[in-house]
Amino acid sequence: MIYFDNASSTKPDKEALDIFYENSIEKFFNPNSIFIAGVRNFNDIRRFKDKILKDFKLDSSYEVIFNSGATESNNLMILGYARKNKNRGNRIITTKVEHDSVLFVFKQLEKEGFDVVYLDINQNGEVDLDQFNNVINDKTILVSIMGVNNEVGFALNIDEISKIVRKFPKCVLHSDCAQTLGKYPFNYSSCDAFTISAHKIYGIKGIGALIKRKKINLEPIFYGGGQENGLRSGTQDFPAIASFSYSINKVFADFNKNYKHAEQLKNHLIDGLSKNEEVILHLYEKSTPYVLNFSLKTKKASVVVEALSNLNIFVSSVSACNSKKEEPSHVLLALNKSLKEAHNSIRLSFSKDNTIEECDLFLVEFNRIIERIRG
Ligand code: PMP
């Protein structure tokens, strides 16, 4: 198998699974129980949170809210903040290239009466700062802009956006960092809140977090036992939290080594693919080496993805969550690509375990398939 769909989900590290398993056997107690084993788990969760904040180089003005993953974190932050703070202002801002777990939340808030602005993305894969300066105003309470785009891999200009948001004291900046963590250098303290997910960083599935400034008040989505400072009721998944804490630490520790490796893979594939006349590469100067996106000029991407899949080579067309819909990529359309390009894009996304040999094999089979199939 050649697996180039790591932006959808990564294979968990053995250590992440071992930690989950050991804690499931030995520390299965409810962290909210008042006997000593429960209290120990509760205190350990606190320690994990402190360690995570340290890994992100954040001080104690931030807090970690564990939940099921990036979709839930985005929902909690965006719905929770807008609903809680609607008396302070009505405008909320995002971009046209966000993941559906952000875009559809903004669509919902539009229905609830919020004035939503969807920012364009310029030729560099960044927010146009003139446009941003024009739309942000004293009524703006929330800006949510992803760190790295999941389909094309470009990095947005969060540092510059953050400087502008700071001029509006009522407004907070949230970033969906599901594809940023471990994949691109990022100054997390430039945001008031951000979203992360374990299964994107060689961790286990079903655990993620919203990391936010403590002073940010949110309306919870779930009501119940009041766990996670009242923001995520439900028994904390202690083994998953222990495992996630390991994965976060590891992804920071290995960042430079893995980043260089991903650069080699991506550059090698760019060299190979640029020789094929069927391929239109979508390259951006500021982007993660873990994602490579291209369109096909005349062939159908879904047919090529299926032909590769029959050879046990797994890649994705559009984003994995969308790929069953056969809709054009909203990201490529926002980048001013043609409808045809937006319909026929392929995303390769890498992990620390992929090799140059796999890239070569992929190129051989890809070129063969392109020759063989009709347009
Ligand atoms: N945001 C981005 C940018 C993503 O790439 C994904 C995963 N495709 C998500 C959110 C949703 O992540 P999760 O599966 O953890 O809910």
mmCIF file of C-alpha atoms in Angstrom, residues 42 49 63-65 212 214 218 220 226-233 236:
data_model
loop_
_atom_site.group_PDB
_atom_site.id
_atom_site.type_symbol
_atom_site.label_atom_id
_atom_site.label_comp_id
_atom_site.label_asym_id
_atom_site.label_seq_id
_atom_site.Cartn_x
_atom_site.Cartn_y
_atom_site.Cartn_z
ATOM 1 C CA PHE A 42 -8.398 14.344 37.394
ATOM 2 C CA LYS A 49 -3.083 20.390 30.061
ATOM 3 C CA GLU A 63 -6.797 26.770 28.813
ATOM 4 C CA VAL A 64 -7.330 23.427 27.066
ATOM 5 C CA ILE A 65 -10.839 22.061 26.519
ATOM 6 C CA LYS A 212 -8.440 29.296 24.138
ATOM 7 C CA LYS A 214 -9.515 31.682 29.714
ATOM 8 C CA LEU A 218 -18.565 30.491 25.395
ATOM 9 C CA PRO A 220 -21.630 25.257 25.616
ATOM 10 C CA GLY A 226 -20.274 20.415 33.490
ATOM 11 C CA GLN A 227 -16.898 18.806 32.776
ATOM 12 C CA GLU A 228 -14.138 20.800 31.038
ATOM 13 C CA ASN A 229 -15.052 24.031 32.852
ATOM 14 C CA GLY A 230 -18.670 23.618 31.851
ATOM 15 C CA LEU A 231 -17.821 23.710 28.156
ATOM 16 C CA ARG A 232 -17.859 20.013 27.328
ATOM 17 C CA SER A 233 -20.110 17.933 29.509
ATOM 18 C CA GLN A 236 -13.440 12.866 29.977
#
